[in-house]
Structures are given as structure tokens and as C-alpha cells.
Coordinates of C-alpha atoms and ligand atoms in Angstrom, one line a residue:
X70 CA 94.0 75.0 174.4
X71 CA 95.1 73.5 170.8
X72 CA 93.2 70.7 169.6
X73 CA 96.4 68.6 169.7
X74 CA 96.4 69.0 173.5
X75 CA 92.8 67.9 173.8
X76 CA 93.3 64.9 171.7
X77 CA 96.7 64.3 173.9
X78 CA 94.5 64.3 177.1
X79 CA 91.4 62.8 176.1
X80 CA 93.3 59.6 174.8
X81 CA 96.1 59.5 177.0
X82 CA 95.4 61.3 180.5
X83 CA 97.2 58.4 183.4
X84 CA 93.7 56.9 185.3
X85 CA 90.9 58.7 183.2
X86 CA 92.5 59.0 179.3
X87 CA 90.4 56.8 176.5
X88 CA 93.1 54.0 176.1
X89 CA 94.3 54.0 180.1
X90 CA 90.8 53.5 181.5
X91 CA 90.0 49.3 180.3
X92 CA 91.4 47.2 177.5
X93 CA 87.6 46.6 176.2
X94 CA 87.7 49.8 174.2
X95 CA 88.5 47.5 170.9
X96 CA 86.7 44.5 169.8
X97 CA 82.8 43.3 169.9
X98 CA 82.1 44.6 173.2
X99 CA 83.5 48.1 172.7
X100 CA 83.8 51.0 170.7
X101 CA 85.6 49.9 167.2
X102 CA 87.3 46.6 165.8
X103 CA 90.8 46.3 164.6
X104 CA 91.4 43.8 161.8
X105 CA 93.5 42.0 164.9
X106 CA 90.6 42.1 166.9
X107 CA 88.4 41.1 164.5
X108 CA 89.8 37.9 163.3
X109 CA 93.1 35.4 164.8
X110 CA 93.8 35.1 161.1
X111 CA 95.3 38.6 161.3
X112 CA 97.7 37.9 163.5
X113 CA 98.7 34.4 161.5
X114 CA 99.2 36.0 158.4
X115 CA 101.3 38.7 159.4
X116 CA 103.5 36.2 161.3
X117 CA 104.2 34.3 158.7
X118 CA 105.2 37.5 156.7
X119 CA 107.3 38.4 159.4
X120 CA 108.6 34.8 159.7
X121 CA 109.5 35.5 155.4
X122 CA 111.3 38.3 156.1
X123 CA 112.7 37.4 159.1
X124 CA 114.6 34.1 157.4
X125 CA 115.7 36.3 154.7
X126 CA 118.0 38.2 157.0
X127 CA 121.4 37.0 158.5
X128 CA 121.6 34.6 161.3
X129 CA 122.2 35.6 164.6
X130 CA 119.3 37.9 167.1
X131 CA 116.3 38.8 165.1
X132 CA 114.1 40.5 166.8
X133 CA 110.1 41.6 166.3
X134 CA 109.1 44.9 168.0
X135 CA 105.4 46.0 168.1
X136 CA 104.0 49.3 169.1
X137 CA 100.4 50.2 169.7
X138 CA 100.5 46.7 171.5
X139 CA 97.3 47.5 173.4
X140 CA 96.3 44.6 175.4
X141 CA 99.0 42.2 173.5
X142 CA 96.5 40.6 171.4
X143 CA 98.1 40.7 168.4
X144 CA 101.5 39.9 170.0
X145 CA 99.9 36.7 171.7
X146 CA 98.6 35.5 168.1
X147 CA 101.7 36.2 166.2
X148 CA 104.0 34.2 168.9
X149 CA 101.6 31.4 169.2
X150 CA 101.8 31.2 165.3
X151 CA 105.6 31.2 165.2
X152 CA 105.9 28.6 168.3
X153 CA 103.7 26.1 166.3
X154 CA 105.0 26.8 162.6
X155 CA 108.3 28.0 162.9
X156 CA 109.8 26.2 166.0
X157 CA 113.0 26.7 165.1
X158 CA 112.9 30.8 164.2
X159 CA 110.9 30.9 167.5
X160 CA 113.8 30.5 169.5
X161 CA 116.1 32.6 167.9
X162 CA 113.4 35.7 168.0
X163 CA 113.5 38.4 170.6
X164 CA 109.8 40.2 170.6
X165 CA 109.9 43.5 172.0
X166 CA 106.8 46.1 173.0
X167 CA 107.4 49.6 172.9
X168 CA 104.9 50.8 175.4
X169 CA 104.9 54.2 177.3
X170 CA 101.4 53.3 179.4
X171 CA 102.6 51.1 182.6
X172 CA 98.7 50.6 182.8
X173 CA 98.4 48.9 179.2
X174 CA 102.2 47.2 180.2
X175 CA 100.2 45.2 183.1
X176 CA 97.6 44.1 180.7
X177 CA 100.2 42.7 178.0
X178 CA 101.7 41.1 180.9
X179 CA 98.8 39.5 181.8
X180 CA 97.8 38.2 178.3
X181 CA 101.5 37.5 177.1
X182 CA 102.1 35.0 180.5
X183 CA 102.2 32.0 178.5
X184 CA 105.8 33.6 176.4
X185 CA 107.4 35.4 179.6
X186 CA 111.0 35.6 179.4
X187 CA 110.8 35.6 175.6
X188 CA 108.9 39.0 175.5
X189 CA 110.9 42.8 176.6
X190 CA 109.5 45.9 176.9
X191 CA 111.0 49.3 176.7
X192 CA 108.8 52.5 177.3
X193 CA 110.2 54.8 173.6
X194 CA 111.6 53.8 170.8
X195 CA 115.0 55.8 171.9
X196 CA 115.5 53.1 174.5
X197 CA 115.4 49.8 172.0
X198 CA 118.7 48.4 170.9
X199 CA 119.3 48.6 167.2
X200 CA 116.9 46.2 165.6
X201 CA 117.5 43.8 162.9
X202 CA 114.4 42.7 162.5
X203 CA 110.8 44.1 161.8
X204 CA 108.7 47.1 163.3
X205 CA 105.2 46.7 163.0
X206 CA 101.9 48.2 164.3
X207 CA 98.7 48.3 163.8
X208 CA 96.5 51.1 164.5
X209 CA 99.1 53.0 166.2
X210 CA 99.6 56.0 164.1
X211 CA 95.9 56.8 163.7
X212 CA 96.0 56.9 167.5
X213 CA 98.4 59.8 167.5
X214 CA 97.6 63.3 168.5
X215 CA 97.1 65.9 165.3
X216 CA 97.0 69.5 165.1
X217 CA 94.0 70.8 162.9
X218 CA 94.6 73.4 160.6
X219 CA 91.7 75.6 158.8
X220 CA 92.1 77.3 155.4
X221 CA 91.1 81.2 155.7
X222 CA 90.6 81.8 152.2
X223 CA 90.5 85.6 152.6
X224 CA 93.5 85.8 154.5
X225 CA 94.9 82.7 152.7
X226 CA 96.7 81.2 155.5
X227 CA 96.4 78.4 158.1
X228 CA 94.8 78.8 161.3
X229 CA 95.1 76.6 163.9
X230 CA 92.0 75.2 165.4
X231 CA 91.8 74.8 169.2
X232 CA 89.3 73.8 171.9
X233 CA 87.5 75.7 174.2
X234 CA 84.4 76.1 176.6
X235 CA 81.1 78.0 176.3
X236 CA 78.1 77.1 178.3
X237 CA 79.6 74.0 179.4
X238 CA 79.9 72.4 176.7
X239 CA 83.3 72.2 174.2
X240 CA 83.5 74.1 171.3
X241 CA 86.1 74.5 168.3
X242 CA 87.5 77.9 168.0
X243 CA 90.2 79.6 166.0
X244 CA 93.7 80.5 167.8
X245 CA 95.5 83.9 167.5
X246 CA 98.9 82.1 166.5
X247 CA 99.7 78.3 165.3
X248 CA 101.6 76.7 168.3
X249 CA 103.7 74.7 166.1
X250 CA 106.1 75.5 163.0
X251 CA 103.2 74.9 160.8
X252 CA 104.7 75.9 157.7
X253 CA 107.8 72.9 158.4
X254 CA 105.5 70.6 159.5
X255 CA 103.3 70.7 156.3
X256 CA 106.3 70.7 153.8
X257 CA 107.2 67.6 156.1
X258 CA 103.8 66.4 155.7
X259 CA 104.0 66.7 151.9
X260 CA 101.4 69.4 151.7
X261 CA 102.6 71.5 148.6
X262 CA 100.3 73.7 148.0
X263 CA 100.5 75.9 145.0
X264 CA 99.4 79.3 144.5
X265 CA 96.8 78.0 141.9
X266 CA 95.3 75.5 144.5
X267 CA 95.5 78.6 147.0
X268 CA 93.1 80.3 145.0
X269 CA 90.5 77.7 145.2
X270 CA 90.9 76.0 148.5
X271 CA 87.2 76.5 150.0
X272 CA 87.2 78.5 153.5
X273 CA 87.7 76.3 156.1
X274 CA 89.0 73.6 154.1
X275 CA 90.7 71.4 157.1
X276 CA 93.8 69.0 157.5
X277 CA 95.7 67.5 160.3
X278 CA 98.7 67.3 160.6
X279 CA 100.6 64.6 163.5
X280 CA 104.0 66.0 164.2
X281 CA 103.9 63.0 166.9
X282 CA 103.3 60.8 164.2
X283 CA 106.3 62.0 162.0
X284 CA 108.5 61.7 164.9
X285 CA 107.8 58.2 165.7
X286 CA 108.3 57.0 162.3
X287 CA 111.4 59.0 161.7
X288 CA 112.6 57.3 165.3
X289 CA 111.6 54.2 164.0
X290 CA 113.4 54.4 160.8
X291 CA 116.8 55.4 162.6
X292 CA 116.6 52.2 165.0
X293 CA 116.1 50.2 162.1
X294 CA 119.9 48.6 161.4
X295 CA 118.3 46.3 158.7
X296 CA 114.8 44.6 158.0
X297 CA 111.3 45.9 157.8
X298 CA 109.1 49.0 158.9
X299 CA 105.4 48.2 158.6
X300 CA 102.4 49.8 159.8
X301 CA 98.6 48.8 159.0
X302 CA 96.0 51.9 159.6
X303 CA 93.5 54.3 157.7
X304 CA 95.1 56.6 155.8
X305 CA 95.8 58.6 152.4
X306 CA 98.4 60.4 150.6
X307 CA 99.4 64.3 151.2
X308 CA 97.6 65.0 147.9
X309 CA 94.4 62.9 149.0
X310 CA 94.0 65.1 151.9
X311 CA 93.4 68.2 149.4
X312 CA 90.9 66.4 147.8
X313 CA 87.4 68.3 147.5
X314 CA 85.7 65.5 149.3
X315 CA 88.2 65.7 152.3
X316 CA 86.9 69.7 153.2
X317 CA 86.1 68.4 156.2
X318 CA 89.3 66.7 156.9
X319 CA 89.8 63.1 158.7
X320 CA 89.5 63.5 162.3
X321 CA 86.7 60.8 163.5
X322 CA 85.3 59.5 167.0
X323 CA 83.6 56.4 167.4
X324 CA 81.7 55.2 170.5
X325 CA 79.6 51.4 170.5
X326 CA 80.6 51.0 166.7
X327 CA 79.2 54.4 165.5
X328 CA 80.7 57.2 164.4
X329 CA 79.9 60.1 167.1
X330 CA 79.0 64.0 165.3
X331 CA 80.7 65.6 168.1
X332 CA 84.5 64.9 168.2
X333 CA 84.8 67.1 171.4
X334 CA 81.8 65.3 173.1
X335 CA 82.7 63.2 176.1
X336 CA 86.6 63.3 176.2
X337 CA 87.7 59.9 177.7
X338 CA 84.7 58.1 176.8
X339 CA 85.1 57.8 172.8
X340 CA 87.8 57.2 170.6
X341 CA 89.5 60.0 168.5
X342 CA 90.9 59.2 165.2
X343 CA 92.2 61.1 161.9
X344 CA 93.6 59.3 158.7
X345 CA 97.4 58.5 158.8
X346 CA 99.3 60.7 156.0
X347 CA 101.6 58.3 154.2
X348 CA 103.2 60.6 152.2
X349 CA 104.5 62.1 155.7
X350 CA 105.8 58.8 156.9
X351 CA 107.5 58.1 153.6
X352 CA 109.4 61.4 153.9
X353 CA 110.5 60.6 157.3
X354 CA 111.5 57.3 156.8
X355 CA 113.6 57.8 153.5
X356 CA 115.2 60.5 155.4
X357 CA 116.6 57.7 157.3
X358 CA 118.0 55.6 154.4
X359 CA 114.7 53.4 153.7
X360 CA 113.4 52.5 150.8
X361 CA 109.5 52.4 150.7
X362 CA 107.4 49.5 148.9
X363 CA 104.1 50.6 147.3
X364 CA 101.4 51.1 149.8
X365 CA 99.2 48.5 149.3
X366 CA 95.2 48.1 150.9
X367 CA 95.0 45.2 153.3
X368 CA 92.8 43.1 150.9
X369 CA 96.1 43.3 148.2
X370 CA 98.8 43.0 151.3
X371 CA 97.2 39.9 153.0
X372 CA 96.0 38.2 149.4
X373 CA 99.9 38.4 148.7
X374 CA 101.0 36.1 151.8
X375 CA 98.0 34.3 151.2
X376 CA 99.0 33.0 147.8
X377 CA 102.9 32.6 149.6
X378 CA 101.0 30.4 152.1
X379 CA 99.0 28.2 149.4
X380 CA 102.8 27.5 147.7
X381 CA 103.9 26.3 151.5
X382 CA 101.0 25.0 153.0
X383 CA 102.4 22.8 155.1
X384 CA 104.1 24.8 157.7
X385 CA 100.8 27.5 157.6
X386 CA 98.2 25.0 158.2
X387 CA 95.3 24.0 156.5
X388 CA 92.0 26.5 155.1
X389 CA 89.4 25.7 156.8
X390 CA 86.2 27.2 156.5
X391 CA 86.5 29.3 159.5
X392 CA 90.0 30.8 158.3
X393 CA 88.2 31.5 155.1
X394 CA 85.2 33.5 156.8
X395 CA 88.0 35.5 158.5
X396 CA 90.0 36.2 155.1
X397 CA 86.4 37.7 153.8
X398 CA 86.5 39.8 156.6
X399 CA 89.7 41.2 156.5
X400 CA 89.7 41.6 153.1
X401 CA 86.7 42.4 151.9
X402 CA 87.0 45.9 149.8
X403 CA 83.4 47.1 151.7
X404 CA 84.4 45.8 154.8
X405 CA 88.3 46.0 156.2
X406 CA 90.2 45.2 153.0
X407 CA 89.8 48.8 151.2
X408 CA 89.8 51.2 154.0
X409 CA 92.7 49.8 155.7
X410 CA 96.1 50.4 153.8
X411 CA 99.9 48.8 154.2
X412 CA 103.0 50.7 154.3
X413 CA 106.0 48.8 154.5
X414 CA 109.7 50.3 154.4
X415 CA 112.9 48.7 154.6
X416 CA 116.8 48.4 155.1
X417 CA 118.2 46.1 153.4
Ligands
LIG1382 C1 93.7 51.6 167.7 S1 94.7 51.0 169.2 C2 95.3 49.5 168.2 C3 95.4 48.4 169.2 C4 95.9 46.9 168.7 N1 97.4 47.2 168.0 C5 95.2 46.4 167.7 O1 95.5 46.0 166.4 O2 94.1 46.0 167.9 C6 96.0 52.0 169.3 C7 97.0 51.9 170.8 O3 98.0 52.3 170.4 C8 98.6 52.7 171.6 N2 99.4 54.2 171.6 C9 99.2 55.3 171.3 N3 100.4 55.9 171.6 C10 101.3 55.2 171.5 C11 102.6 55.2 172.1 N4 103.4 56.0 171.7 N5 103.8 54.2 171.8 C12 102.7 52.8 172.3 N6 101.4 52.5 172.1 C13 100.8 53.9 171.7 C14 97.2 53.3 172.1 O4 97.0 53.7 173.4 C15 96.2 52.3 171.9 O5 96.4 51.1 172.6

């Protein structure tokens, strides 16, 4: 099968897929931290920024839409902060969660019990009403399935990688034909391979492409009538993905907070993730008429929010040592500050 199908099945197969079995895969007891699971301050700062954005929009019904909400922890943190610090705005906000999985929806409902009546669920972006507000996600796009392409330097063409079985183990293999329109998707992902680059690209150089990410972002952009589309994730621009040090691609697996050498091992038992391609998202959003802000590291993005909170401390709450320590975790370049990047597009 093409790798994209392996990844989709390993992560999302009902009942046994990695993200379907238990919500405990994220966080200390699980396989990896996200900023949302590592520090409650992340939700508070995101809530502050969303409130600023929402207050800058017209009066009327305002929506906060989250996708990839997992167990609802980030939603809960945002709603708690808004309720406490922006009570008037809080009353005007509808919080929507885009969640295709019934299993995860049940985890979220349990976690957001306190906000029943103010949180709505839809199974797909297409089911949302037009959005005036903010559509946000944290580490959603890196969990969407990717196709893997390997460069064949002799034939001067990209070959799609698939997964087979040998001796009871899953193995990588080359597929005879791509199973998707690879040249169109490469163009839409911003991969410009000049003849000069073709002549020096090493044999076996790997890139990942996610049509699912492009479609997801494009659909979100189309839904956004007015406001902001925000995502926080590991990512690179397309040209960075072609840098010599990226020759093995960006596909990774995590288990118990450790990198696993074999991505094909133990499907359903370990995370599989690939860096997102910011150029691809930029193109998809701009095609739908959105304007793009420069991509910032999480360190800089949160730093900007912190400066706003300091100028407006009465409504954010004081900075105690606990918050300061969490800020270190979220913004230190060696920790979560540099690896995570923030992309914002908006429709004025
Ligand atoms: C890496 S986790 C991030 C969880 C959470 N946002 C956080 O920051 O802790 C990615 C989540 O996105 C979910 N997901 C994957 N595809 C999705 C889709 N099309 N729509 C909504 N959620 C999706 C996964 O099931 C998983 O719960």
C-alpha cells in the first residue's frame, strides 16, 4: 500500500488506530508533549491573542473554531481564561470543535462538561457555518497523512514509496506508479525543482507531501469569512525541505518521549508525524484570498503576546513564578520555542 494509506490506518483506524485508542498518548504519561499539554500558560496566551483579534472584528456572533482538539484540553484552557478575564466577550463566543472521530468527541465532551451549551461539534470543516472569528489548531497538520517520494537520480524522477510485508515485518518498497497526481501536488506544495537542482539532488532524497493538509487548510480558508486562521506546528518552508541536511525527509515516530528508529514498527502503538510545509499552506490560503503574516517561531509569537499582556496586566492576571517557568518551557529555543513555528493568515 502507499505509505499515505499505512499512516492513515496506523493513526486513525477506528478502535485500534493510534489516535483512537486512548487520549493518554499526548502528555507526560504518553509519547510526546505538545505545548498545550506541557503548560497551561499556552492556552492562556492563545486565549489572550484570540480575544484581541475577536475584539477587533465587528460586533455580532463570533466563533472560535478548533481542530485537532484531541481530549479538549486546549479548548478548556482557552474557555476558562476567557470566562474569567473577558466575561463580556465570552458570552458572545461560540466555541466550535471540528472532530471527525466519535471517540475523540466523547473525550472532549467529558472534559468540556462545564461549558455545555457553549461548545458545538461538527464532523468536518464543510459543516461549519461561515466563520467570523478565529480557526485554530495546535499540532493538527503534522498528524495528517503524507505521501513519501524518493528521488531516483538515474531516471531523474520521483518515485512514490509504499509499504509491504517481508518475513512478518513491514518494509519500505518503491511503487511502480505514483498513486496521486504528484507533479500537481508538488507544484501546489511549492517544490520548485530546477534542472540545476535535479542534476545534483542525491539518489534516494526523500520529501513528504500531504494533499490532506493542503485540502484541510484550503477548506478552512474558504470557511473564514472574516478573521484569522492560525496553526502552531513543527514545520519548514518547501525550499528548506530540499536542503542537503533534510535528505532523509522529516517523517518521525515517537514512543514514550523517544524517537523510534523504524516508523513502520508497531502500527497503532507509536506516533507518526511529518513536518508541515508552510509554503503549501500559504499557497492554499492565498488561493482562497487570505493574507499571510510572516511565519514566526513560537518563541517570537508568544513573546509578542506576553508584551501585550504586560501592557494590559489587569486583564491577563499577574506573572507569578509558575507562569514564568511555563513561559521558559514554551519559549526556550532549545525546548519548544524554536522547533515550533506559528502560521497566521487572515481575511480583513
Ligand atoms: C498531535 S495531536 C494534537 C493534540 C492537541 N491539539 C494538543 O495540542 O495537545 C493531533 C490531533 O489531531 C487529530 N486529528 C487528526 N486529523 C484530524 C482532522 N481531520 N480533524 C480534526 N482532528 C484531527 C488527531 O486525532 C489528534 O487528536
